[in-house]
XYZ file of C-alpha atoms in Angstrom:
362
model
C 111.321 94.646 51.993
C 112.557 92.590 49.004
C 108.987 93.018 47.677
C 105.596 94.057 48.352
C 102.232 93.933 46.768
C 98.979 95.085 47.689
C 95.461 94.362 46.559
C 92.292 96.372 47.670
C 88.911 93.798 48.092
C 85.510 94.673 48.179
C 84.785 93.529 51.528
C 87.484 92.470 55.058
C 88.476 89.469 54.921
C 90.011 87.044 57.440
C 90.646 84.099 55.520
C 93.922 82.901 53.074
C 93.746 79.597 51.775
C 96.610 78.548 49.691
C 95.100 76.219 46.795
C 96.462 73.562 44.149
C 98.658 75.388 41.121
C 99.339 78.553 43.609
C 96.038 79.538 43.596
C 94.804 81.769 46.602
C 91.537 81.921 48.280
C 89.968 84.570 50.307
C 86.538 85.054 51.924
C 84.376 87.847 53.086
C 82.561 88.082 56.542
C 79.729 90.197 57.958
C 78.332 91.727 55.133
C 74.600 91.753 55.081
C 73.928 91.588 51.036
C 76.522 88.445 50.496
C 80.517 87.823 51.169
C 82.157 87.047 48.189
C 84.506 83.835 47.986
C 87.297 84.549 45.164
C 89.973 82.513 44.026
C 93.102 84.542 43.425
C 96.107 84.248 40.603
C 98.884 85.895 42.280
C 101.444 88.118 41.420
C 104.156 86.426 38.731
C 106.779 86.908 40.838
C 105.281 84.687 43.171
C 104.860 81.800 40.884
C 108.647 81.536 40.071
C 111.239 80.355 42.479
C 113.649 82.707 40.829
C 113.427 85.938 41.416
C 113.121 88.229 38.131
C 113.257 91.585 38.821
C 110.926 94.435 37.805
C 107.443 92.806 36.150
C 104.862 94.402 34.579
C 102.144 92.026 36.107
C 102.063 92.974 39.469
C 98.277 92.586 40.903
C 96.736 89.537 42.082
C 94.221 88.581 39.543
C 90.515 87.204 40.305
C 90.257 83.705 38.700
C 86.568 82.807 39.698
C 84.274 83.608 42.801
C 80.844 83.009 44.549
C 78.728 84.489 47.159
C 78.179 82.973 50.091
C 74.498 84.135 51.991
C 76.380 83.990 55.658
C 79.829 85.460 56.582
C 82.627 82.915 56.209
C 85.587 82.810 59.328
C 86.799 79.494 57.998
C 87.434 77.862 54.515
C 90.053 74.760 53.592
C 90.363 73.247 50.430
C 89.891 69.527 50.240
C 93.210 68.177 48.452
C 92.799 66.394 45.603
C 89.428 67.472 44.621
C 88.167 70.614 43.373
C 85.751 71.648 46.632
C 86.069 73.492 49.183
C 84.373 73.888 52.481
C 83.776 76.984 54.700
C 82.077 77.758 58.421
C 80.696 80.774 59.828
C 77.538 82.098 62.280
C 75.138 81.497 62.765
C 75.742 78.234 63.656
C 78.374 75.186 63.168
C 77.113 73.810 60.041
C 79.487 73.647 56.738
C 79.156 74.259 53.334
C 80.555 72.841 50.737
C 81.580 74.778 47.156
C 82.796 73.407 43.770
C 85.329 75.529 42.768
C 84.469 75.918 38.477
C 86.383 74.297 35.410
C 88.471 76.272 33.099
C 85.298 77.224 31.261
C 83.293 78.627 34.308
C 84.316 81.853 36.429
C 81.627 80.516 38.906
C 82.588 78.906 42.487
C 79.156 77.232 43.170
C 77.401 76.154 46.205
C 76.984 72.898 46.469
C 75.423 71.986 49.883
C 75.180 71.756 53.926
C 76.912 69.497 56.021
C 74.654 69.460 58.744
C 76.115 68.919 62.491
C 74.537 67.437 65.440
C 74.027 70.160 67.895
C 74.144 72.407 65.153
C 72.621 75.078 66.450
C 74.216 77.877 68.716
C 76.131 80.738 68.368
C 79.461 78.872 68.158
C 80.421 78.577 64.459
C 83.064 75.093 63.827
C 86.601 75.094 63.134
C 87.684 72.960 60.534
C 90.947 71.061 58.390
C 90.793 69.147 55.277
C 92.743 65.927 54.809
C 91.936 63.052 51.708
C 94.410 60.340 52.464
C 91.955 57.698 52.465
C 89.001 59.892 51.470
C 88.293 63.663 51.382
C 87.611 64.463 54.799
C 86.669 67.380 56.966
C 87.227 67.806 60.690
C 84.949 70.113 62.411
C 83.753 71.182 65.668
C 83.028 73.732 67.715
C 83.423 72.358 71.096
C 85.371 69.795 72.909
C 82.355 67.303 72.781
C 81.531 68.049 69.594
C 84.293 67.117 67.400
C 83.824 64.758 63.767
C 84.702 63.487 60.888
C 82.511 63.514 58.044
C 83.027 62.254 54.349
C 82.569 64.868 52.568
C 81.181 63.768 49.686
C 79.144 61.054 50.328
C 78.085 63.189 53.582
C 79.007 60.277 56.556
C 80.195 60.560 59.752
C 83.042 58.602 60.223
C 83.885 59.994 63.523
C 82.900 61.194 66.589
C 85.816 62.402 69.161
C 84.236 61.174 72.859
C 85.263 63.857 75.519
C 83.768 64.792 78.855
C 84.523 68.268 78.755
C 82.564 71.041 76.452
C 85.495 73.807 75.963
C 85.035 75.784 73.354
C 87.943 75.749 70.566
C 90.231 77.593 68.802
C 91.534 75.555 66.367
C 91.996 71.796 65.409
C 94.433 69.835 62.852
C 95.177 66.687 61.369
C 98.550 65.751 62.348
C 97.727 62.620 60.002
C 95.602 60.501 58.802
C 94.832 59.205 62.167
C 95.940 61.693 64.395
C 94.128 64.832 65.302
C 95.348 67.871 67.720
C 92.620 70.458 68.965
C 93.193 73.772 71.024
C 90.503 75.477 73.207
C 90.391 78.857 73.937
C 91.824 78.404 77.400
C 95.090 76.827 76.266
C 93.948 73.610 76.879
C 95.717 71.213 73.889
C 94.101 67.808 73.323
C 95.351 64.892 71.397
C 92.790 62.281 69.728
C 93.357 58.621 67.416
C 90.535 57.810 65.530
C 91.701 54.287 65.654
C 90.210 54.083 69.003
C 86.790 56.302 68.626
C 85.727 54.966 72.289
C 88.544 56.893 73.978
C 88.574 60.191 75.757
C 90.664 63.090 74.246
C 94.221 63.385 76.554
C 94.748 66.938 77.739
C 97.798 68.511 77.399
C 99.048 70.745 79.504
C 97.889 73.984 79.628
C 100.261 77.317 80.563
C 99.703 78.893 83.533
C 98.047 82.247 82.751
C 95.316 84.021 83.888
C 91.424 82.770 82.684
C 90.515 85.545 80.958
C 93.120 85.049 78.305
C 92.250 82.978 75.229
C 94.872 81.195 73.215
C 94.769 79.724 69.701
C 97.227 77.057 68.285
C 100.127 76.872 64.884
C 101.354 73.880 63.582
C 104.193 73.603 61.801
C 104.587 71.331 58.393
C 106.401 67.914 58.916
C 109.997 67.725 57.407
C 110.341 64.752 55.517
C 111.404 61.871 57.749
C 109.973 63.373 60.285
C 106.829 61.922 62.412
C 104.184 64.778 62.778
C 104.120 64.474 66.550
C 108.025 65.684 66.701
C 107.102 69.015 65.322
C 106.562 71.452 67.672
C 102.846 73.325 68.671
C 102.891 76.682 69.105
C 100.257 78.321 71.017
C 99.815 82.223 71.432
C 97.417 83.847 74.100
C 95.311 87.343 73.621
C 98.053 88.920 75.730
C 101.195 87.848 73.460
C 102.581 84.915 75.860
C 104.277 82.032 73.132
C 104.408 78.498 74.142
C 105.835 76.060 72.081
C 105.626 71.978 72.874
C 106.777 68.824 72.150
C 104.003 66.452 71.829
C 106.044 63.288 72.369
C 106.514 65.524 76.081
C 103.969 67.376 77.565
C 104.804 67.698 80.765
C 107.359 70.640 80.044
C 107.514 73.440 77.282
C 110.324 73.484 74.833
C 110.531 77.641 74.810
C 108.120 79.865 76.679
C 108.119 84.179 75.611
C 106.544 86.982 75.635
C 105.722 88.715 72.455
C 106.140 92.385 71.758
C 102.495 93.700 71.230
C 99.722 95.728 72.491
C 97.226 93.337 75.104
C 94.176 93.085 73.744
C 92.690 91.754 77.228
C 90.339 88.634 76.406
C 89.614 89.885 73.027
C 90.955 87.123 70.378
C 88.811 87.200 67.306
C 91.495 87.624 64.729
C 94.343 85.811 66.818
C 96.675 83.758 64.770
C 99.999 82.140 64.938
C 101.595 79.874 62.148
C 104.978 78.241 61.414
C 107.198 78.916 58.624
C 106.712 75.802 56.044
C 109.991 76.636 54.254
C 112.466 78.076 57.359
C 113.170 76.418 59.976
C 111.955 77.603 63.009
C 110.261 80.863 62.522
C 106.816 82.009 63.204
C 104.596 84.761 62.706
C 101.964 86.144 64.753
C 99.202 88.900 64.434
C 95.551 89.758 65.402
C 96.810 92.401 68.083
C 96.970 95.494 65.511
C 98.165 96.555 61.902
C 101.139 94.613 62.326
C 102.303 91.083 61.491
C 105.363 89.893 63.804
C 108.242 87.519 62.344
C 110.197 85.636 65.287
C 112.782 83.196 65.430
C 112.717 80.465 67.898
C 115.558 78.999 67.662
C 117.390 80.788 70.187
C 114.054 80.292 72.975
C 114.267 79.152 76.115
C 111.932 78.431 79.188
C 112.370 82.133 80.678
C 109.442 83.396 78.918
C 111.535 86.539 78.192
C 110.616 89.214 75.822
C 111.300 88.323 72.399
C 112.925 90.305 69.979
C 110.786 90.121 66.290
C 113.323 90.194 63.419
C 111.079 91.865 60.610
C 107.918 93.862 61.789
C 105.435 94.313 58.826
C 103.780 97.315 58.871
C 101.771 98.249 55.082
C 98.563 97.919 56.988
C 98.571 100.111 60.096
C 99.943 102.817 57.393
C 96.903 102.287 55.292
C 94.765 104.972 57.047
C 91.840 105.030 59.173
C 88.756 102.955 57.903
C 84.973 104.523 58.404
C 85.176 104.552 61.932
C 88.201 105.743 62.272
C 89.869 103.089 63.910
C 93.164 102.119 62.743
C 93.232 98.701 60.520
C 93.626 95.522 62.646
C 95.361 92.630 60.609
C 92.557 89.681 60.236
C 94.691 86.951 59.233
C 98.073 85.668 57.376
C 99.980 83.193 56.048
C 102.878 82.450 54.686
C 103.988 81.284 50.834
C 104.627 77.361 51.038
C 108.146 77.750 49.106
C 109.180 80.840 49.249
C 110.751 81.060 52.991
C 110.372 84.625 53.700
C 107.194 85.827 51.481
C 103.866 85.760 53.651
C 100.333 86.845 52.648
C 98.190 88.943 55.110
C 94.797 90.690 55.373
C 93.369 93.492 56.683
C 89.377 94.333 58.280
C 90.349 97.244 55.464
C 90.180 95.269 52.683
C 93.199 95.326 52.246
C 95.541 92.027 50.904
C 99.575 92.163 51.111
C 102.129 89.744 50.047
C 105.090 90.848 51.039
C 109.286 89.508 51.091
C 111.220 90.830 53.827
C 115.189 91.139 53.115
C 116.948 88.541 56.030
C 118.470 90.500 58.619
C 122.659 90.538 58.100
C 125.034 87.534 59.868
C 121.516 85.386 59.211
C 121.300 82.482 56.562
């Protein structure tokens, strides 16, 4: 490591939302008597570009928080406003939070966004995007996909699909672009310019249907339409796709990532894209681990692939009450700093952590 933090919470967490001003946000789930919502100053070293050696600040520091009466699997920020809107069971409803001024500590509820078909045991995915107005996409299903203002409350959407799949994740690729994942694989691509259409399907990997995958994209270079960035999909038994959306017929790279299988079981599966290194990813969900790979050297074997830094901090951080070993719930990485990523634990545990690039790299 170049450098390593850690922060004990109250509760697990499985949510890291990087806010305006290098704020952090992280959420609790499945506590009976309230999950807390906090909002996070990091570490000092992470709010220069420089680094400046030793520091005598070296905690993350709790800016303001809120309870939230269910447990919370999803939160995004809107940009350019101070809310923020989370998603959990029992049901795919939202809620909506104003995060306080500089003279409150408070992050207050503010109120439900109601969804039809609402009910169920299927709690909605969701992404944030205000280029024409602060928006929220949400759904829990293939048929069940919207748009809604999230201010004033309207729907502005409605994505028309025959099939009900359940998903995994869903994006904004832009303003009128959307990308959703279900859990078997399945990608679909949607314009809200033409509401009336149905969703194209993507192609989806040839695996076996117990597996469940989830979905990464990766942040737009500048120049660069969103649709030429690659998707990366990962599967409850470590198989990596990646694909071009201007070609799905074909995969750019297909491997096979080094982890334990967890069978079917994907709760905490998550893959993401480095927004400041070109082609690296990082995976986790499968145990106390978080796995760095670079893709640049893929191909369409679906070999093995070697990880180039293996983090570690949580599986070392003991046994929790039931004496299971900590499973990793969630990361992400820094948005400038190219190697530093954040990553949580069902311990309570938070790391940020810099790993030193391997020698002969750049």
């Amino acid at each position: 490591y170049r450098d390593l933090h850690t922060f004990e919470l109250q509760a697990p967490t499985r949510i890291i939302e990087w806010a305006c001003g290098n704020r952090v946000c992280v959420a609790g789930y499945g506590q009976s008597d309230g999950n807390e919502i906090l909002q996070l100053i990091p570490p000092p070293t992470l709010l220069t570009k420089d680094n400046q050696g030793l520091c005598p600040e070296r905690d993350f520091k709790v800016e303001c928080g809120g309870f939230s009466e269910r447990p919370v699997y999803s939160l995004k920020y809107v940009p350019d406003t101070s809310l923020l809107v989370t998603s959990g069971p029992p049901d795919s409803s939202l809620q909506v939070w104003q995060v306080s001024a500089e003279d409150s500590d408070v992050i207050k509820f503010v109120s439900t966004l109601a969804t039809e078909n609402g009910t169920g045991r299927s709690w909605a995915k969701i992404a944030t995007i205000s280029a024409r107005a602060p928006w929220v996409l949400h759904g829990s299903r293939l048929d069940r996909v919207q748009i809604t203002e999230v201010e004033s409350r309207k729907n502005v959407y409605t994505a028309a699909s025959r099939g009900n799949e359940e998903l995994s994740g869903l994006a904004f690729l832009d303003c009128n672009t959307l990308l959703l994942c279900c859990t078997i694989g399945q990608l679909c691509l949607a314009d809200i310019r033409q509401p009336q259409s149905l969703v194209e399907a993507m192609s989806v990997p040839s695996a076996p249907c117990s597996e469940q995958w989830c979905m990464g994209t990766r942040h737009g270079a500048q120049g660069l339409e969103p649709s030429s960035q690659p998707v990366a999909r990962l599967s409850s038994t470590g198989f990596l796709t990646l694909t071009d959306l201007r070609k799905t017929s074909e995969f750019l790279a297909l491997a096979k990532a080094r982890v334990p299988s967890r069978g079917s079981g994907a709760e905490f599966l998550c893959v993401s894209w480095a927004p400041a290194l070109e082609g690296y990813l990082a995976i986790s969900g499968f145990d106390g681990t978080v796995h760095v790979y670079d893709t640049q050297s893929w191909d369409s074997s679906g070999r093995e692939a070697e990880p180039v830094f293996i983090h570690k901090g949580h599986a070392f951080g003991g046994a929790g009450g039931s004496g299971d070993l900590p499973l990793v719930t969630v990361h992400t990485w820094h948005l400038q700093k190219p190697r530093t990523l954040l990553s949580a634990a069902n311990d309570g545990s938070l790391h940020v952590w810099d790993w030193v690039q391997p020698c002969g790299k750049c």
